[in-house]
Coordinates of C-alpha atoms and ligand atoms in Angstrom, one line a residue:
X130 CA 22.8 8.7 6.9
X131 CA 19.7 11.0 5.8
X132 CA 21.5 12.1 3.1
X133 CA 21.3 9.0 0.9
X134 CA 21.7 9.2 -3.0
X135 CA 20.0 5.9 -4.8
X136 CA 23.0 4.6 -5.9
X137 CA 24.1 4.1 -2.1
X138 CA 20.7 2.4 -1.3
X139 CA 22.0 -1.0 0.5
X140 CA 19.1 -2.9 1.7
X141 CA 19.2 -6.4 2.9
X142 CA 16.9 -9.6 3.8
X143 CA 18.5 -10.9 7.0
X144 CA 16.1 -14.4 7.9
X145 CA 17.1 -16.7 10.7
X146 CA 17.1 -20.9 9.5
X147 CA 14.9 -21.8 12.6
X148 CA 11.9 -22.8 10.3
X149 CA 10.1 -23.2 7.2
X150 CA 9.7 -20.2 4.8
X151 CA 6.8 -18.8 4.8
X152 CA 5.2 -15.9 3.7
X153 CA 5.5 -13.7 5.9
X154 CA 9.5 -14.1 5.2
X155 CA 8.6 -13.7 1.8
X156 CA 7.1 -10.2 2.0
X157 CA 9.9 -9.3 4.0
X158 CA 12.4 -10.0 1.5
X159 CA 10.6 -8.7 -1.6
X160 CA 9.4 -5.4 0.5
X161 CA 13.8 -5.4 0.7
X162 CA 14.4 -6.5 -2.6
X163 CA 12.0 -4.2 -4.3
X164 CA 13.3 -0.9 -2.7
X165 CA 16.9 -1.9 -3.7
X166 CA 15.8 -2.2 -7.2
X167 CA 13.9 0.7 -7.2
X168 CA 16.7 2.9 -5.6
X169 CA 19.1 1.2 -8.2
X170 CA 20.7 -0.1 -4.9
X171 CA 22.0 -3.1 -4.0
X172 CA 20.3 -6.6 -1.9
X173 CA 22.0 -8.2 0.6
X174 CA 21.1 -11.8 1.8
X175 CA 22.5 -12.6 5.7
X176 CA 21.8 -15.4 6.9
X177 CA 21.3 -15.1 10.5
X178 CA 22.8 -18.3 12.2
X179 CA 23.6 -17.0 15.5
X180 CA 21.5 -19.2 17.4
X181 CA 23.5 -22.7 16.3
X182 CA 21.1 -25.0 18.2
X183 CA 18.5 -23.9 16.1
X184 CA 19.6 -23.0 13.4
X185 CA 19.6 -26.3 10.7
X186 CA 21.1 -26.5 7.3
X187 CA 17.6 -27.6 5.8
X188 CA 15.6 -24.2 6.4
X189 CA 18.6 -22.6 5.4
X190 CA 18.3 -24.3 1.7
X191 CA 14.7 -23.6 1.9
X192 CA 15.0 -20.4 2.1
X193 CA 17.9 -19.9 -0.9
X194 CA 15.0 -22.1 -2.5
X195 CA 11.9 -20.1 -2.1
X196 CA 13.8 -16.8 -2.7
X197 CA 14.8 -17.9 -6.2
X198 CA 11.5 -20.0 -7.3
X199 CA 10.1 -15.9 -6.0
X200 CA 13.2 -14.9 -8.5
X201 CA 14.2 -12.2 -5.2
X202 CA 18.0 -12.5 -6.0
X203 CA 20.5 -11.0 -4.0
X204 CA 23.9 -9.6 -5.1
X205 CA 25.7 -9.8 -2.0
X206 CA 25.1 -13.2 -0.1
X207 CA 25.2 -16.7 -0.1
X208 CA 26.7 -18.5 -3.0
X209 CA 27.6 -15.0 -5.2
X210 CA 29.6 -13.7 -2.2
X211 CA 30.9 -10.0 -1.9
X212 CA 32.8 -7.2 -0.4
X213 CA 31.7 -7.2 3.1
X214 CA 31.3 -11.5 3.7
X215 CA 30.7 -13.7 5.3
X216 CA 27.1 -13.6 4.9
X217 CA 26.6 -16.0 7.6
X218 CA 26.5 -14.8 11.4
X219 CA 27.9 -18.1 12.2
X220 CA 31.5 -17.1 10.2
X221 CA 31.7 -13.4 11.5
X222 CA 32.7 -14.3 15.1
X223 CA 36.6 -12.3 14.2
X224 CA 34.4 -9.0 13.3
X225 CA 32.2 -9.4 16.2
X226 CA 35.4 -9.6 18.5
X227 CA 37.0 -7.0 16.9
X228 CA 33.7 -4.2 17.6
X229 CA 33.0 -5.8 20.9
X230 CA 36.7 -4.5 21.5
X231 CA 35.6 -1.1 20.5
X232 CA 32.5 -0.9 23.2
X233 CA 35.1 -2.2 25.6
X234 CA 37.5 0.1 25.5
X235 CA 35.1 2.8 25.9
X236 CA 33.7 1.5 28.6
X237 CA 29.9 0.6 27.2
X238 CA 30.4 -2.9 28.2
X239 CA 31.6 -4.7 31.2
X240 CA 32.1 -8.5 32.0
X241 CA 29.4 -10.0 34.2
X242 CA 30.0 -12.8 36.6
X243 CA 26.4 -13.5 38.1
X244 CA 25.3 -17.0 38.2
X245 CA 22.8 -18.2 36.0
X246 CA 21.2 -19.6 39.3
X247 CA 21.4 -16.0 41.1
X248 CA 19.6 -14.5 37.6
X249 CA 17.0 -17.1 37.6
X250 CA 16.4 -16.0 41.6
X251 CA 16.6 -12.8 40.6
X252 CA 13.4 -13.1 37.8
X253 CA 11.6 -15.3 40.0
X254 CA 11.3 -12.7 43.0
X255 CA 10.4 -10.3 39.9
X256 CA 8.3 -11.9 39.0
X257 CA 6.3 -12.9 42.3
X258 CA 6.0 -9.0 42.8
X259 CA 4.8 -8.6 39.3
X260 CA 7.7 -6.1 38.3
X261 CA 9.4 -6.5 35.1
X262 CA 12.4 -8.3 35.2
X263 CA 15.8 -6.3 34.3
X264 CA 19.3 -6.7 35.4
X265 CA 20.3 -5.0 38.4
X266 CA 23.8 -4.2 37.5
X267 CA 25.8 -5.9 40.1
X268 CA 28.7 -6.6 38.3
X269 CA 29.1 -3.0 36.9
X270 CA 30.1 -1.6 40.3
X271 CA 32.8 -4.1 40.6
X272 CA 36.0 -2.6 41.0
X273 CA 39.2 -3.2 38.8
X274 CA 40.4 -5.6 41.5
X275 CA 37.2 -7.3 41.9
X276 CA 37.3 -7.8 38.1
X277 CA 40.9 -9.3 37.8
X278 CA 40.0 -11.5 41.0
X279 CA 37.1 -13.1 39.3
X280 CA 39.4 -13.6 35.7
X281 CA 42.1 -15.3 38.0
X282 CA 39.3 -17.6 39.4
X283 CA 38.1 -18.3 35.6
X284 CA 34.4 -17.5 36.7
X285 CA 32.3 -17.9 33.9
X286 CA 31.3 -14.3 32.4
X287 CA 29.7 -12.3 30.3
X288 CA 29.7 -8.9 28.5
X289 CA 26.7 -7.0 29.4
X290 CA 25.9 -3.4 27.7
X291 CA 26.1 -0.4 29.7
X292 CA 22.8 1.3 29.6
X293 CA 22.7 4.8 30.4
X294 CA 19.7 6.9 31.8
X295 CA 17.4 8.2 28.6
X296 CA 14.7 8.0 26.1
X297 CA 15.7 5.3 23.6
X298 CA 13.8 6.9 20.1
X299 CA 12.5 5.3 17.1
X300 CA 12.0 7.0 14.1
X301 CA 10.1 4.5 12.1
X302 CA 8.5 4.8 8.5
X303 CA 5.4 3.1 9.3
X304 CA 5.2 3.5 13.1
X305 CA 6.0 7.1 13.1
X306 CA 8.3 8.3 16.4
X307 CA 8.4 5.6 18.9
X308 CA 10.0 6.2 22.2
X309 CA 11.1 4.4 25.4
X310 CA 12.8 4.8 28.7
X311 CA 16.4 3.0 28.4
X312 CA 16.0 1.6 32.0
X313 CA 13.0 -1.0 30.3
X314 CA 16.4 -2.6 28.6
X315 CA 18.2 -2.9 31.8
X316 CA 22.0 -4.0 31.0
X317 CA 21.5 -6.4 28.4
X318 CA 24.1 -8.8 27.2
X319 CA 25.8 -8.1 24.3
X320 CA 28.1 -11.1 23.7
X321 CA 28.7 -14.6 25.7
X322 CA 32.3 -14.7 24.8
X323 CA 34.6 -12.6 22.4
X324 CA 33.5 -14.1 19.5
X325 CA 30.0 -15.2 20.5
X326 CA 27.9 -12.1 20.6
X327 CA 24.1 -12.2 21.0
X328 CA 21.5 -12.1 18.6
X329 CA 20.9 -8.4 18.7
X330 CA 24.7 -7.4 19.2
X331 CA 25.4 -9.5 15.7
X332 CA 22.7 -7.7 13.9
X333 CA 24.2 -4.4 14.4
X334 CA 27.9 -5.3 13.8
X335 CA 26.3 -6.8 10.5
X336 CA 24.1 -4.0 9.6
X337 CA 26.5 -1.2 10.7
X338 CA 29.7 -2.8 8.7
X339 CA 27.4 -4.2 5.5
X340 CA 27.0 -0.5 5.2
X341 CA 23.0 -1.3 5.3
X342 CA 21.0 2.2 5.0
X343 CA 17.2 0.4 5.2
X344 CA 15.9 -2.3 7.1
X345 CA 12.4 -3.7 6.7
X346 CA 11.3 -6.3 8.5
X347 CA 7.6 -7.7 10.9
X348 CA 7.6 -5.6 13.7
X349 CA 7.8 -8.6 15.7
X350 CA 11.2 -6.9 15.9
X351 CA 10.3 -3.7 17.4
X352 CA 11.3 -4.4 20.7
X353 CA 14.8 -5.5 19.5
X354 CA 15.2 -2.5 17.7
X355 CA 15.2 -0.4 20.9
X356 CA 18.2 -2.4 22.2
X357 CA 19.6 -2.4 18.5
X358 CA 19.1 1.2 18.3
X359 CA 21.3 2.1 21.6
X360 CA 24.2 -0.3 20.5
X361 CA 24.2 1.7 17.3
X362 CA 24.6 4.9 19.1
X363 CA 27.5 3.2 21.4
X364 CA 29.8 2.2 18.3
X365 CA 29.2 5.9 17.4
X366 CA 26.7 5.2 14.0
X367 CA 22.9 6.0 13.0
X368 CA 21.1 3.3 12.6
X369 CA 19.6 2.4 9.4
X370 CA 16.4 3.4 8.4
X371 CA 13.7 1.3 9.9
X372 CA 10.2 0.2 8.6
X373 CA 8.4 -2.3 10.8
X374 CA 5.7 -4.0 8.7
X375 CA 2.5 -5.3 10.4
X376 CA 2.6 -9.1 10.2
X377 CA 0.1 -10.4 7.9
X378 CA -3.0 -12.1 8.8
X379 CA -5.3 -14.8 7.9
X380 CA -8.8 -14.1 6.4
X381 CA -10.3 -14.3 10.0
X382 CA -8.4 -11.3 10.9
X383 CA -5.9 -14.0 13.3
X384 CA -2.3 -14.5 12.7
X385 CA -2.4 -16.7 9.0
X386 CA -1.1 -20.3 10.2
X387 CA -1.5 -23.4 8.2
X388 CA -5.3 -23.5 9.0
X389 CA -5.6 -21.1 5.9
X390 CA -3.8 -23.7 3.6
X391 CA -0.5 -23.1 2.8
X392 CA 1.9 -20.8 4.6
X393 CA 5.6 -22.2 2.9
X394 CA 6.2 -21.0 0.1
X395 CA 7.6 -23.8 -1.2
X396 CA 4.0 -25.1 -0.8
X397 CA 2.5 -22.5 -2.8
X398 CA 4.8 -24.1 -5.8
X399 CA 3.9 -27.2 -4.8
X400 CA 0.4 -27.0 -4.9
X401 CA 0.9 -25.9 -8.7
X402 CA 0.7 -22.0 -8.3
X403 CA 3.0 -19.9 -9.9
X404 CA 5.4 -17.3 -8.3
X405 CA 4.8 -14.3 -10.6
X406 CA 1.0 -14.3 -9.1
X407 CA 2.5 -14.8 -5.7
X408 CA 4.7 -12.1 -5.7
X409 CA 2.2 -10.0 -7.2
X410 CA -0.1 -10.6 -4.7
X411 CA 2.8 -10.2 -1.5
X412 CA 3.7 -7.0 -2.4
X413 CA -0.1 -5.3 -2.1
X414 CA 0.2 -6.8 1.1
X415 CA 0.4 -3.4 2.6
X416 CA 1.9 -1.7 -0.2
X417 CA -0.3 -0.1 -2.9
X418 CA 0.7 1.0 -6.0
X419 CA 0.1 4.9 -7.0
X420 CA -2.2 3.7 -10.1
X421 CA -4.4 0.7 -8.5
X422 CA -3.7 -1.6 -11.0
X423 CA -4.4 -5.5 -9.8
X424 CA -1.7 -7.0 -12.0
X425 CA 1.7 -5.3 -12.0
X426 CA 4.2 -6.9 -14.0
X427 CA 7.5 -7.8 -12.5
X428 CA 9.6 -5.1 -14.4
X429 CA 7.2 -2.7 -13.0
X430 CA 7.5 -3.6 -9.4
X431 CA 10.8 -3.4 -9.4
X432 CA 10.5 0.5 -10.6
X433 CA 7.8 1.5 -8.3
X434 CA 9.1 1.0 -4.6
X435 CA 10.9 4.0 -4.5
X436 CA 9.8 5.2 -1.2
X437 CA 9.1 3.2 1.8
X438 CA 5.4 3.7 2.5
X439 CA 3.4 1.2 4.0
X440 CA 0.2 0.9 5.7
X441 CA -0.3 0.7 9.2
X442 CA -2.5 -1.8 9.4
X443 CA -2.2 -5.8 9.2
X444 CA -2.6 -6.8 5.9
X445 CA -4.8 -9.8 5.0
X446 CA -3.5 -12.9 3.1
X447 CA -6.5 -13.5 0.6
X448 CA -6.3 -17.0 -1.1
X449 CA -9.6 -16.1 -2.9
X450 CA -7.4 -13.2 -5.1
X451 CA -4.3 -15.4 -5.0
X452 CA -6.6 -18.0 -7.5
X453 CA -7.8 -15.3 -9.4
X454 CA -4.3 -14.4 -9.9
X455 CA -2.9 -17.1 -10.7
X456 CA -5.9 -18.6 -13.1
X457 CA -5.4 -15.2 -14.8
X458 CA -1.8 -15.8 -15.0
X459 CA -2.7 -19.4 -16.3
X460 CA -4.5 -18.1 -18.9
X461 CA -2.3 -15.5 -20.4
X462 CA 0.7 -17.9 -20.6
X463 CA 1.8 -19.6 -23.9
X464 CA 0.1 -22.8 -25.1
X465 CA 3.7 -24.2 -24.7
X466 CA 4.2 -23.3 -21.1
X467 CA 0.9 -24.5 -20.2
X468 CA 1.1 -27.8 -22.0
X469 CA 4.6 -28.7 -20.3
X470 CA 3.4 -27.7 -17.0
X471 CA 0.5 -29.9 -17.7
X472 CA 2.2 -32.5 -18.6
X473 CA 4.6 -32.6 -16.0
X474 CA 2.0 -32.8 -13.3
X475 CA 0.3 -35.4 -15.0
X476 CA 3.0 -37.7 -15.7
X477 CA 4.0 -37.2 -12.1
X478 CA 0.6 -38.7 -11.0
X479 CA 1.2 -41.5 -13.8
X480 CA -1.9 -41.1 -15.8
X481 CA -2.4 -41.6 -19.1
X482 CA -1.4 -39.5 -22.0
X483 CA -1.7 -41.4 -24.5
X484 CA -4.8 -39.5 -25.9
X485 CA -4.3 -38.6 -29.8
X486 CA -6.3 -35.1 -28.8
X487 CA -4.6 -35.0 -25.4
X488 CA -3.2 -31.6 -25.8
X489 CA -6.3 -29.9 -27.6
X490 CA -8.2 -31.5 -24.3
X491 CA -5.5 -29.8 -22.1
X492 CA -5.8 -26.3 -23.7
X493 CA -9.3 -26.8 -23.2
X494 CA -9.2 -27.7 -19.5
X495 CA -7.2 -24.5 -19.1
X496 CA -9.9 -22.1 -18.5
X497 CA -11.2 -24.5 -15.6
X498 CA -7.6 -24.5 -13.8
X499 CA -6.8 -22.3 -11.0
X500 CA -3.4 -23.9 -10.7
X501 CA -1.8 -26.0 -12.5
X502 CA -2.3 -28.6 -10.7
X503 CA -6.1 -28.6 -10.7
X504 CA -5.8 -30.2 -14.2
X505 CA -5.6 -33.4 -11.6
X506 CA -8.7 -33.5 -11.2
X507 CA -10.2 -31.7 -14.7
X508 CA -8.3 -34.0 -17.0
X509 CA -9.4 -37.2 -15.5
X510 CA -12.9 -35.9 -14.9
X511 CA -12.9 -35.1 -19.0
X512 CA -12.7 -38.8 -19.7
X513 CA -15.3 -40.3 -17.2
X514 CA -18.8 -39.4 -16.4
X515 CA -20.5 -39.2 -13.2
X516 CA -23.6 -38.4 -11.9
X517 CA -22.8 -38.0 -8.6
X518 CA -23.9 -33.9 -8.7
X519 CA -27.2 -34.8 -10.8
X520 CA -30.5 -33.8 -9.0
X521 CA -33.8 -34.5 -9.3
X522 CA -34.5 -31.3 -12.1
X523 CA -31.6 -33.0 -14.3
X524 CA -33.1 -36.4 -14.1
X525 CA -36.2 -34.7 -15.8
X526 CA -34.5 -33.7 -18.9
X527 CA -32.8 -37.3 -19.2
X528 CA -36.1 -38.9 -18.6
X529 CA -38.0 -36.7 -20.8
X530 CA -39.4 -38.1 -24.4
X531 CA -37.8 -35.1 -26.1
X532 CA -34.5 -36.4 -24.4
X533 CA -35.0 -40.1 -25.2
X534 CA -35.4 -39.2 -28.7
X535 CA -32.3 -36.8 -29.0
X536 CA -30.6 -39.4 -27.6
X537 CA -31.7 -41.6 -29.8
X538 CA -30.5 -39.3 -32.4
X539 CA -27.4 -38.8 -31.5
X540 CA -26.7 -42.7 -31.3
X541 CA -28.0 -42.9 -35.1
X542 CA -25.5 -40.0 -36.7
X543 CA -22.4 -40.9 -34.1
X544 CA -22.8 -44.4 -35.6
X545 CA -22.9 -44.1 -38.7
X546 CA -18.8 -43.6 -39.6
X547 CA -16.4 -45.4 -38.7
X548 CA -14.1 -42.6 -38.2
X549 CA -12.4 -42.4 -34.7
X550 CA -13.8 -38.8 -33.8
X551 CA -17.0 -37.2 -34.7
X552 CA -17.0 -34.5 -37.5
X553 CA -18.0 -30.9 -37.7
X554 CA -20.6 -31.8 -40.3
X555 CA -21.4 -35.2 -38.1
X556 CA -22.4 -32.6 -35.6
X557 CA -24.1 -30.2 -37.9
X558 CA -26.5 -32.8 -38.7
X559 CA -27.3 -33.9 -35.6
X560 CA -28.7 -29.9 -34.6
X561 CA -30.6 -30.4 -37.4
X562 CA -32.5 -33.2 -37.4
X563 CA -32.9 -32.4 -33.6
X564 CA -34.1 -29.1 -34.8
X565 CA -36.8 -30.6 -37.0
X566 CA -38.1 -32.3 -33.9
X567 CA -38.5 -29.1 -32.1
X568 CA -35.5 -29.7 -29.7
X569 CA -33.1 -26.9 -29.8
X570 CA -31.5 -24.3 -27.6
X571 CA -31.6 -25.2 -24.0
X572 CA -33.7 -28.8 -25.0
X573 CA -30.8 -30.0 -27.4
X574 CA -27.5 -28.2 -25.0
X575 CA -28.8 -29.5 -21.4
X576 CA -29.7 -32.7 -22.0
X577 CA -27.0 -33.7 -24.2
X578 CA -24.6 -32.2 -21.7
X579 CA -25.9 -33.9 -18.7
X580 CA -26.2 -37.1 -20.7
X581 CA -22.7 -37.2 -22.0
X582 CA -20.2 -35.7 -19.2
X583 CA -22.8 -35.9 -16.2
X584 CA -22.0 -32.6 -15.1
X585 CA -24.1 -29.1 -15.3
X586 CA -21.1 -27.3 -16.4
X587 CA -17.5 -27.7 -18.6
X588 CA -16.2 -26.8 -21.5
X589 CA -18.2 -26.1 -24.8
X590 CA -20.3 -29.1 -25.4
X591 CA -19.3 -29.3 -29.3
X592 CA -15.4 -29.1 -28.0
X593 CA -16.5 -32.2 -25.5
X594 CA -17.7 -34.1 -29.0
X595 CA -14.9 -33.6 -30.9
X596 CA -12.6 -34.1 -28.2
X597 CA -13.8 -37.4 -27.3
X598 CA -13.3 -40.6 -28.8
X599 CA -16.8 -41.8 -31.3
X600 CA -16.9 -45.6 -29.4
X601 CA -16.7 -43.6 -25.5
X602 CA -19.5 -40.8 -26.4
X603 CA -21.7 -43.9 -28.2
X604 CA -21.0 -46.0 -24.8
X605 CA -22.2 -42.4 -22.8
X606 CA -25.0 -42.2 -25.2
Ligands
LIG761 N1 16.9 -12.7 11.7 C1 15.6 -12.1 11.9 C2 14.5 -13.0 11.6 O1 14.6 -13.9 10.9 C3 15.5 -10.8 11.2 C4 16.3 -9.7 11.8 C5 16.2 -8.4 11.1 O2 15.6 -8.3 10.0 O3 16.8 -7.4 11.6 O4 13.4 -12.7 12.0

């Protein structure tokens, strides 16, 4: 399994459906993803549905969801199939049998009959004398007879793996060489019936006959892959390749939860951002690119994870850069793009776009946008003033004579025409017959400004004037 030419790179994303999708999943997947495309491999989606009680057809969806709006798509999986299906845990019980068969017959596993009641004793005395709890291995010194006396009696069982005295060692890409002593894994159980194995006995079966040679994945899983490891070894394989990433952390250096904002990734779309910044900004959590660039366009990603190597540390989820991203994103999309996303938000909320400059006034609300959806609050805010942010040093320039007069002004050219918008030249004249009063610069821009929109800042104050209807800058004035 060292020996492994890119074309036989077969990574996979293997998520359980016991909750939303969130980004932590996310960099998982694309970690997966982008090494398969890099290796010219191939990405496998499992869905791991072992646990049925919580396990629920809504994450599930979520998840196929999130991984497309991310544009990770697999080509072994749900929905496109494949050689080595099902994809889901939950339809595999037949293989599971027929490799729990295989540990049986060679002995690695044996049935166990102990009561849950006698386990739970069992943990509780372990746990008044502070000793880690592992089984003791009753039932593996029972004897043939003992065995087929128990069967007879149909006493609930079962199948618990055969540890054996050693070193159980990890060769991880991030973690380095990780070792432990088997006995910390006691005889752990492998499968509740035939077809029922247990989380960590599924897993292998899957990732041993999917033919996976790399697994990344939070090392939240580290401990599992100690037992995973060992049940490799017993169906006579290597295990894959293993990276355990760090799990990624909030801006106060604690676990990121919702108290940073959003953590679904579904969110993230809903909240108006686009997925091209997101990924962007996942996969330099913890990777880096050989040339630090800060953008990295998709086509580029996919050619640069050729190797795992991560770093050690937690990375931090940075919302801060994720805006920056994503307004810079904004920016650089068509006009088109940006007008139907726009517009799609905004008819959403219902408001009016009945505007005959309305898309001019989106394309110049653009630059103020973040996300999309922060044209919610800039396209609305375009059309109405307020002075709630106006201090004391603004209501000196509106007070001022010099203002009164450019005011004044102002009214006099605006009203002349009857034209619905005011003109270039319109505006032209007004800078100059303000100029021949002495107000210009700062004295003619700052007033104005405050006087028309009620805000410090915005976009170009001749673009406000033309953008603006004559009778609602006259009513302003
Ligand atoms: N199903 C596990 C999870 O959702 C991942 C297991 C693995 O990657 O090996 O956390």
């Amino acid at each position: 399994m060292t020996e492994i030419s890119p074309a036989n790179f077969r990574v996979r994303f293997a998520p359980s459906p016991t909750g939303s999708f969130h980004v932590g999943g996310a960099r998982t997947a694309l970690f997966n993803y982008l090494l398969a495309k890099s290796n010219g491999g191939v990405f496998v989606l499992r869905i791991e549905d072992t646990d049925a009680e919580r396990s629920n057809l809504k994450f599930e969806r979520e998840i196929l969801s999130s991984l497309k709006w991310l544009g990770i798509a697999w080509d072994e999986g749900p929905e496109v199939g494949g050689p080595f299906g099902p994809y889901y845990q939950s339809e595999r019980g037949e293989i599971y049998e027929k490799f729990l068969n295989q540990l049986i017959k060679a002995g690695k596993v044996y049935p166990c009959f102990c009561s849950q009641e006698i386990l739970t004793a069992k943990k509780e005395l372990a746990r008044k004398n502070a000793s880690p709890y592992v089984y003791d291995g009753t039932c593996r010194h029972l004897s043939s007879s003992e065995v087929n006396e128990r069967l007879a009696r149909k006493v609930k069982f079962v199948y618990r793996f055969a540890n054996v005295k050693k070193n159980v060692i990890l060769k991880d890409k991030i973690k380095g060489e990780v070792k432990i002593a088997s006995e910390l894994l006691g005889d752990f159980i492998v499968a509740t019936s035939k077809r029922k194995a247990t989380y960590n006995f599924s897993n292998v079966v899957d990732d041993l006959s999917m033919k996976i040679t790399h697994v990344i994945r939070g090392d939240d899983h580290l401990t599992n892959a100690f037992k995973q490891i060992l049940l490799f070894e017993a169906l006579g394989s290597l295990p894959p390749i293993f990276a355990h990433v760090p799990l990624i952390l909030g801006d106060n250096k604690e676990k990121l939860s919702k108290r940073h904002g959003a953590v679904g990734v579904l969110e993230f779309k809903k909240k108006g951002y686009y997925s091209e910044p997101l990924v962007n900004h996942l996969a330099l959590l913890g990777w880096s690119p050989k040339d630090e660039e800060e953008v990295i366009p998709r086509e580029k990603l996919e050619k640069s994870f050729e190797e795992i190597s991560f770093a050690k540390s937690p990375a931090v989820f940075d919302y801060e850069r994720l805006n920056y991203l994503n307004g810079l994103y904004l920016r650089n999309l068509p006009e088109e793009r940006v007008l139907a996303d726009f517009r799609e938000v905004l008819t959403a909320a219902e408001m009016d776009l009945t505007h005959p400059k309305v898309d001019e006034i989106l394309l110049s609300l653009k630059n103020q946008c973040k996300s999309i959806n922060d044209i919610l609050k800039h396209y609305p805010d375009f059309f109405v003033r307020s002075s709630d942010s106006l201090g004391e040093e603004d209501m000196e320039w509106l007070k001022s004579e010099k203002s009164l007069k450019l005011f004044r002004l102002a009214s006099d050219v605006f009203s002349k025409s009857k034209e619905a918008f005011i003109s270039p030249e319109e505006f032209k004249e007004l800078v100059s017959l303000a100029k021949q009063e002495g107000i210009k610069g700062k004295s003619f821009f700052i007033p104005l400004r405050l006087q028309l929109t009620g805000r410090h800042s915005g976009m170009e104050l001749n673009k406000f004037i033309f953008l603006n209807r004559r009778e609602d800058l006259l009513s302003r004035l």
